[in-house]
CSV table of C-alpha atoms and ligand atoms in Angstrom, one decimal:
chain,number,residue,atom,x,y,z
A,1,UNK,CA,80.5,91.7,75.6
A,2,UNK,CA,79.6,88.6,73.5
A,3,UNK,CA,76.2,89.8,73.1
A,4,UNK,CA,77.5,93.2,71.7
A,5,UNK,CA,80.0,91.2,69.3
A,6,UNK,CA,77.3,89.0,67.9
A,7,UNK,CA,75.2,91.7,67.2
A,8,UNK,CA,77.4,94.0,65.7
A,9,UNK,CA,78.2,90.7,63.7
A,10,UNK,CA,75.2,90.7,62.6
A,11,UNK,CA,74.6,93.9,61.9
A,12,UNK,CA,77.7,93.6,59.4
A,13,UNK,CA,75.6,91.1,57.2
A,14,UNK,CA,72.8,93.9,57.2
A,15,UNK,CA,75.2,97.2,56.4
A,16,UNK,CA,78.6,95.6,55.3
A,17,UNK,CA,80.9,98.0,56.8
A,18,UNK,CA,82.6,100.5,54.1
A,19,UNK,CA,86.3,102.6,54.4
A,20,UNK,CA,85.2,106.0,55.2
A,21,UNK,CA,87.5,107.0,52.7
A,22,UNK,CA,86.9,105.5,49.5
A,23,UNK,CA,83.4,104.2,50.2
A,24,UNK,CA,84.5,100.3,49.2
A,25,UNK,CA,83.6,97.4,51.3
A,26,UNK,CA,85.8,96.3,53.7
A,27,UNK,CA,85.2,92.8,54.5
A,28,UNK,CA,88.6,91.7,52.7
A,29,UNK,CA,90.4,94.7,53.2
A,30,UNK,CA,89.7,95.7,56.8
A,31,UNK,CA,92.6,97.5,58.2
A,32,UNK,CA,93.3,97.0,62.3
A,33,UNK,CA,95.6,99.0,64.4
A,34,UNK,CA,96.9,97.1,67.6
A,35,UNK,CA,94.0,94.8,67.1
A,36,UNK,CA,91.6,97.7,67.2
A,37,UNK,CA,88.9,97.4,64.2
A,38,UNK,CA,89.2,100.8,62.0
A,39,UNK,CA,86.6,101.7,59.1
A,40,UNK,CA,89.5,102.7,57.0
A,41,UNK,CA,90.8,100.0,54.3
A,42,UNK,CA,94.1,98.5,54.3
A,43,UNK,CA,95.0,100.4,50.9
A,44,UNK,CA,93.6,104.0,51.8
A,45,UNK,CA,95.5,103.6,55.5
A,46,UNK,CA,98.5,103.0,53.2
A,47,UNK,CA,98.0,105.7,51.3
A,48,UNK,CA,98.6,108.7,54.0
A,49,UNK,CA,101.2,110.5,53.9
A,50,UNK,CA,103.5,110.0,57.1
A,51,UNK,CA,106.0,112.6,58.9
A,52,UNK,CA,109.3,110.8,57.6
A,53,UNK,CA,113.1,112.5,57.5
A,54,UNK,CA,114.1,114.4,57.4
A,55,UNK,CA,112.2,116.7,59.4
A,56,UNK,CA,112.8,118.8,62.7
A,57,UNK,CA,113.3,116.8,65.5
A,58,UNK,CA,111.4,119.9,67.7
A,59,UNK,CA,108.5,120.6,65.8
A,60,UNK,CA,108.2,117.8,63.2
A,61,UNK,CA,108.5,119.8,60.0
A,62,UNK,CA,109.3,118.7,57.3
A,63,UNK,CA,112.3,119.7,55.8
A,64,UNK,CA,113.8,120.1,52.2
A,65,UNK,CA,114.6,116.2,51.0
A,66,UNK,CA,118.0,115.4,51.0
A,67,UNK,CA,119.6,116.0,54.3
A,68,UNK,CA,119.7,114.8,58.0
A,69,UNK,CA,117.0,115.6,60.4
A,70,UNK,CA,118.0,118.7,61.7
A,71,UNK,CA,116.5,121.8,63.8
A,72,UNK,CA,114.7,124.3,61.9
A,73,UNK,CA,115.4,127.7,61.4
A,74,UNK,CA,112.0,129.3,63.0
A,75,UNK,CA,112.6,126.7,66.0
A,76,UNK,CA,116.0,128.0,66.4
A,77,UNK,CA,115.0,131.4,66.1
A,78,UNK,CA,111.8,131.4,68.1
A,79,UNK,CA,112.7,127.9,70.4
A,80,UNK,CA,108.4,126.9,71.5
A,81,UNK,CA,107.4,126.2,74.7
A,82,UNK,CA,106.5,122.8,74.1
A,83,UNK,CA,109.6,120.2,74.2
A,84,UNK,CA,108.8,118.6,70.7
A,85,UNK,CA,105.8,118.2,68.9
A,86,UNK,CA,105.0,114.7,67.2
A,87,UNK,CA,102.6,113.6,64.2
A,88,UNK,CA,102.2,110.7,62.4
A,89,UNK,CA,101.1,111.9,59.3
A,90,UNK,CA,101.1,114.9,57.3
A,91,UNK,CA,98.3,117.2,56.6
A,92,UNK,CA,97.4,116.5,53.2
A,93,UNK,CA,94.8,114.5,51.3
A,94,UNK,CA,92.7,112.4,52.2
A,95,UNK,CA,93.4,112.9,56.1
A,96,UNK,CA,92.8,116.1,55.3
A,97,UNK,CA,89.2,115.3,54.7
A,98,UNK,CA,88.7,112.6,57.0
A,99,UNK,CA,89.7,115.1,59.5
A,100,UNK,CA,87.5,118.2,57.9
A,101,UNK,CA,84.6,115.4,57.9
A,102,UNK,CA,85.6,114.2,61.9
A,103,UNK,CA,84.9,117.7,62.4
A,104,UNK,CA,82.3,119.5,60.8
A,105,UNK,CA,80.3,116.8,59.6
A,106,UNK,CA,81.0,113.7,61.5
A,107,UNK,CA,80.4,111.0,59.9
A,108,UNK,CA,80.2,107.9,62.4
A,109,UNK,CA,83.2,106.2,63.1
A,110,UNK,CA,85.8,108.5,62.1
A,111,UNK,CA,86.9,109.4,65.3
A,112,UNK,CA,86.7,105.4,66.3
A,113,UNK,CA,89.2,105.5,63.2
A,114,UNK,CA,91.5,108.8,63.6
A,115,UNK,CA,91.6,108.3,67.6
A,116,UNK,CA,93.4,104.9,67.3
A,117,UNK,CA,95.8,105.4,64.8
A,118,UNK,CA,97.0,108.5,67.1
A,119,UNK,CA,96.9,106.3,69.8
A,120,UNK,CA,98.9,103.5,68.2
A,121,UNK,CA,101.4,106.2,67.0
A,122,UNK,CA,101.8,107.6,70.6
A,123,UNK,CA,102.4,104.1,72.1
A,124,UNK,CA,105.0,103.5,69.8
A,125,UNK,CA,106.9,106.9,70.3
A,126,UNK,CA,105.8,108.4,73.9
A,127,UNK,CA,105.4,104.6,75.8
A,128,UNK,CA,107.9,106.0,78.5
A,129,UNK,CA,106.7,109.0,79.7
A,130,UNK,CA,106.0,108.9,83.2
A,131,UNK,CA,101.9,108.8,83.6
A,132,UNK,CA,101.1,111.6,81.9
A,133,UNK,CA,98.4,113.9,81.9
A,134,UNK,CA,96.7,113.8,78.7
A,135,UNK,CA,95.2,117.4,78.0
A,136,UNK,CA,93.3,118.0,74.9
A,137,UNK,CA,93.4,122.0,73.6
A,138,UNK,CA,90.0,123.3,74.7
A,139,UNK,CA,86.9,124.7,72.7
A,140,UNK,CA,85.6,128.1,73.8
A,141,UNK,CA,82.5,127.1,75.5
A,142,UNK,CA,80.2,128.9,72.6
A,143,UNK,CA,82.2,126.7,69.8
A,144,UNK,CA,81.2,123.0,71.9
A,145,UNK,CA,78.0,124.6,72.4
A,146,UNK,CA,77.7,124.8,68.2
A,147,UNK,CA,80.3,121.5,67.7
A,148,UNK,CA,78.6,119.4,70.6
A,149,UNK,CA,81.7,117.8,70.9
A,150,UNK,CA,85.9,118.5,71.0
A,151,UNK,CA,87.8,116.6,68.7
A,152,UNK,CA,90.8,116.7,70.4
A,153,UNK,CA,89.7,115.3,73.5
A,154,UNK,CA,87.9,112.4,71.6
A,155,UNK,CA,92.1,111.5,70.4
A,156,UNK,CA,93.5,112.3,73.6
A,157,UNK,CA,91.0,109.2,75.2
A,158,UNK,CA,92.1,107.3,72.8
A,159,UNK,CA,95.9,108.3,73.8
A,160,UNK,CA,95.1,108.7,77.4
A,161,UNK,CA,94.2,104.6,77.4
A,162,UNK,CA,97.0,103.5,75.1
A,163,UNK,CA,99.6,105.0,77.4
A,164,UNK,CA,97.7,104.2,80.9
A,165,UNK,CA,98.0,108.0,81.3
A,166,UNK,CA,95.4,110.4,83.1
A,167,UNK,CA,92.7,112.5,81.2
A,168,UNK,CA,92.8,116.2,82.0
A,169,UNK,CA,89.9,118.3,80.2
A,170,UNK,CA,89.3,120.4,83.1
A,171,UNK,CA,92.4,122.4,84.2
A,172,UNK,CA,93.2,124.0,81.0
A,173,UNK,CA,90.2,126.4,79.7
A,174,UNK,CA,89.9,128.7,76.4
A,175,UNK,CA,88.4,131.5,78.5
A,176,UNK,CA,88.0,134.0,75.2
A,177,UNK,CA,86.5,132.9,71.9
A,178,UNK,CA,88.7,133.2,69.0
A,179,UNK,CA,88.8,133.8,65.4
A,180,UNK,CA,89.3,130.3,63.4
A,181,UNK,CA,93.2,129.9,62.8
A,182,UNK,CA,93.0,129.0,58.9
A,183,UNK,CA,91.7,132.1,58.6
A,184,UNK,CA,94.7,134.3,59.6
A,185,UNK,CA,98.4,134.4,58.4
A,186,UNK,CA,101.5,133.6,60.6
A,187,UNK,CA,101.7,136.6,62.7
A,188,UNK,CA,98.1,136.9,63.1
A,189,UNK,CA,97.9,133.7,64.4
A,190,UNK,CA,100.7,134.0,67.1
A,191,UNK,CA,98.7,137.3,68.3
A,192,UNK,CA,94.8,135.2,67.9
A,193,UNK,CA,95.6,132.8,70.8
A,194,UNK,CA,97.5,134.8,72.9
A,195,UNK,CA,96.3,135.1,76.3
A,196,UNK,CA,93.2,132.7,75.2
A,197,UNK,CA,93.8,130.0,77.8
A,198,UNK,CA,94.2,130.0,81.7
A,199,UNK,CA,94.8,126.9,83.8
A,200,UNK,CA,92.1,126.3,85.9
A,201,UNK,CA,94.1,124.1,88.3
A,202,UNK,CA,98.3,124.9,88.0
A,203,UNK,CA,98.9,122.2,91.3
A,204,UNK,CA,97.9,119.6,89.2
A,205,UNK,CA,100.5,120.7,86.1
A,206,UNK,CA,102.9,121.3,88.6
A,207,UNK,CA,106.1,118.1,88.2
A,208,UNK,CA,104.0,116.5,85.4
A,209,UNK,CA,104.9,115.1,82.5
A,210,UNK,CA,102.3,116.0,80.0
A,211,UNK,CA,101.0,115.6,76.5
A,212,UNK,CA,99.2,118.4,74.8
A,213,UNK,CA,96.7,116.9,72.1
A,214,UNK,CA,95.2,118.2,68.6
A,215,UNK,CA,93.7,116.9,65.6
A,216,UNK,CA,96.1,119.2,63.0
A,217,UNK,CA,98.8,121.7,64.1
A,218,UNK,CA,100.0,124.1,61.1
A,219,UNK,CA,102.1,127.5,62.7
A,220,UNK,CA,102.1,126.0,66.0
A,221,UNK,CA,100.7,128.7,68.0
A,222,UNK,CA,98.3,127.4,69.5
A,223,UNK,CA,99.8,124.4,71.0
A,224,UNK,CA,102.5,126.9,72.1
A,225,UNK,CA,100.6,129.3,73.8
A,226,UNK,CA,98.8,126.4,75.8
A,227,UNK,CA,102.3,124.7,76.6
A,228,UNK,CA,103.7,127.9,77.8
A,229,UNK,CA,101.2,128.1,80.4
A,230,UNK,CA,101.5,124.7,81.5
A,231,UNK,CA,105.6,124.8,81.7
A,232,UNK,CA,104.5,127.8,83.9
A,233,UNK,CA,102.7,126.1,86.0
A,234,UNK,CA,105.7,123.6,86.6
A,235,UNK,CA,105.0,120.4,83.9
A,236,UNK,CA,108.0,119.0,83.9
A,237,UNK,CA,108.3,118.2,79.9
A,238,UNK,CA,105.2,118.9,77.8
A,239,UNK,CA,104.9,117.5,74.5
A,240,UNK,CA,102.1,118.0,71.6
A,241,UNK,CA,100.7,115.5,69.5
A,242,UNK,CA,98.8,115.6,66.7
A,243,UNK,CA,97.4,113.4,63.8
A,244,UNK,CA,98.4,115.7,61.2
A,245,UNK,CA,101.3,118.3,60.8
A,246,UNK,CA,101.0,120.8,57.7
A,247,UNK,CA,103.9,120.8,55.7
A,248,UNK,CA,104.9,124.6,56.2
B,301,ZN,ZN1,89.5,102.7,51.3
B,302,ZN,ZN1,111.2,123.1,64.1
């Protein structure tokens, strides 16, 4: 461990570290969460925008300014499967591009960055569930075969340590390929995922407590149709987490 630390000191004098947002250095500015070094600087971490009321205490979204938190009207209408979803910050700019960049182009780091602040944010607001199984939403084989990695399950270690909880990438599977979500509307979106997953192992789902995670949730849907087939299976209170919730 020491000989790892003294190197990576020194290989800060070489390449001094830089925030993966605005590119400055971060030797005075370095940001930590729960001790955990981030390549983000202390005034870009500042400057994402966080889920904050009121908003719906179901789904997280955020609601016209001025009232209480209160349920929304497509969670009263259409309750989801899941028992609440929770997000620490909003989809907007500039996790919006970290995230695009964590993705598509990952840049190194950014998921030693994004994973931890999720992580932090789910020890502070899920700490007492019971264990849980951590499940990231799963890639169609062909789409890890062309990413080489899944997002979400590189957050859900993250949140899977913080909360002494159990990784679970195997039992749930996305057994058909679908079209990209951002491309589709509401509706199309509901009808894209459906019937996409299948739980490989329901005994394991069955009196669990689990947490569903994703990098950005906008309608919902998909987090919905994988939470229905877990409370199927007999999870006793499935909730989602994500690092970003679009303000729709
Ligand atoms: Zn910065
Ligand atoms: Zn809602």
């Amino acid at each position: 461990m020491r000989v790892i630390s003294v190197v990576a000191n020194l290989l800060d004098l070489i390449y001094p570290p830089r925030c993966l947002i605005c590119a400055g250095f971060l030797c005075e500015k370095e940001a930590s969460v729960n001790g955990q070094r981030i390549y983000f600087c202390r005034d870009c971490l500042s400057s994402l925008a966080v889920v904050e009321s009121p908003f719906c205490p179901v789904c997280s979204r955020p609601l016209e300014t001025g009232g209480a938190d209160r349920v929304c009207r497509e969670c009263n209408t259409h309750p989801p499967s899941f028992d609440m979803l929770v997000a620490p910050y909003l989809y907007e700019s500039p996790l919006m591009e970290c995230i695009h960049q964590f993705k598509y182009r990952p840049k190194p780091h950014m998921g030693d960055s994004l994973g931890p602040l999720l992580a932090s944010f789910a020890h502070e607001t899920l700490y007492g569930m019971d264990h849980p199984l951590v499940i990231p939403v799963p890639l169609h084989k062909k789409k890890l075969r062309e990413r080489g990695f899944n997002q979400a399950l590189v957050l859900a270690r993250h949140v899977a340590n913080a909360l002494r909880g159990e990784i679970d990438f195997v039992s749930l599977k996305r057994h058909r390929a679908t079209v990209p979500q951002t491309e589709l509307d509401k509706k199309q979106r509901k009808r894209n995922v459906r019937g996409a997953f299948v739980l490989a192992d329901s005994d394991k789902i069955s009196d669990r407590e689990v947490i569903l995670v994703d990098d950005v949730a906008t309608t919902g849907s998909t987090l919905n149709e994988c939470a229905k087939l877990l409370k199927k299976a007999g999870a006793r209170e499935v909730v989602a987490l994500v690092l970003a919730r679009a303000a729709i």
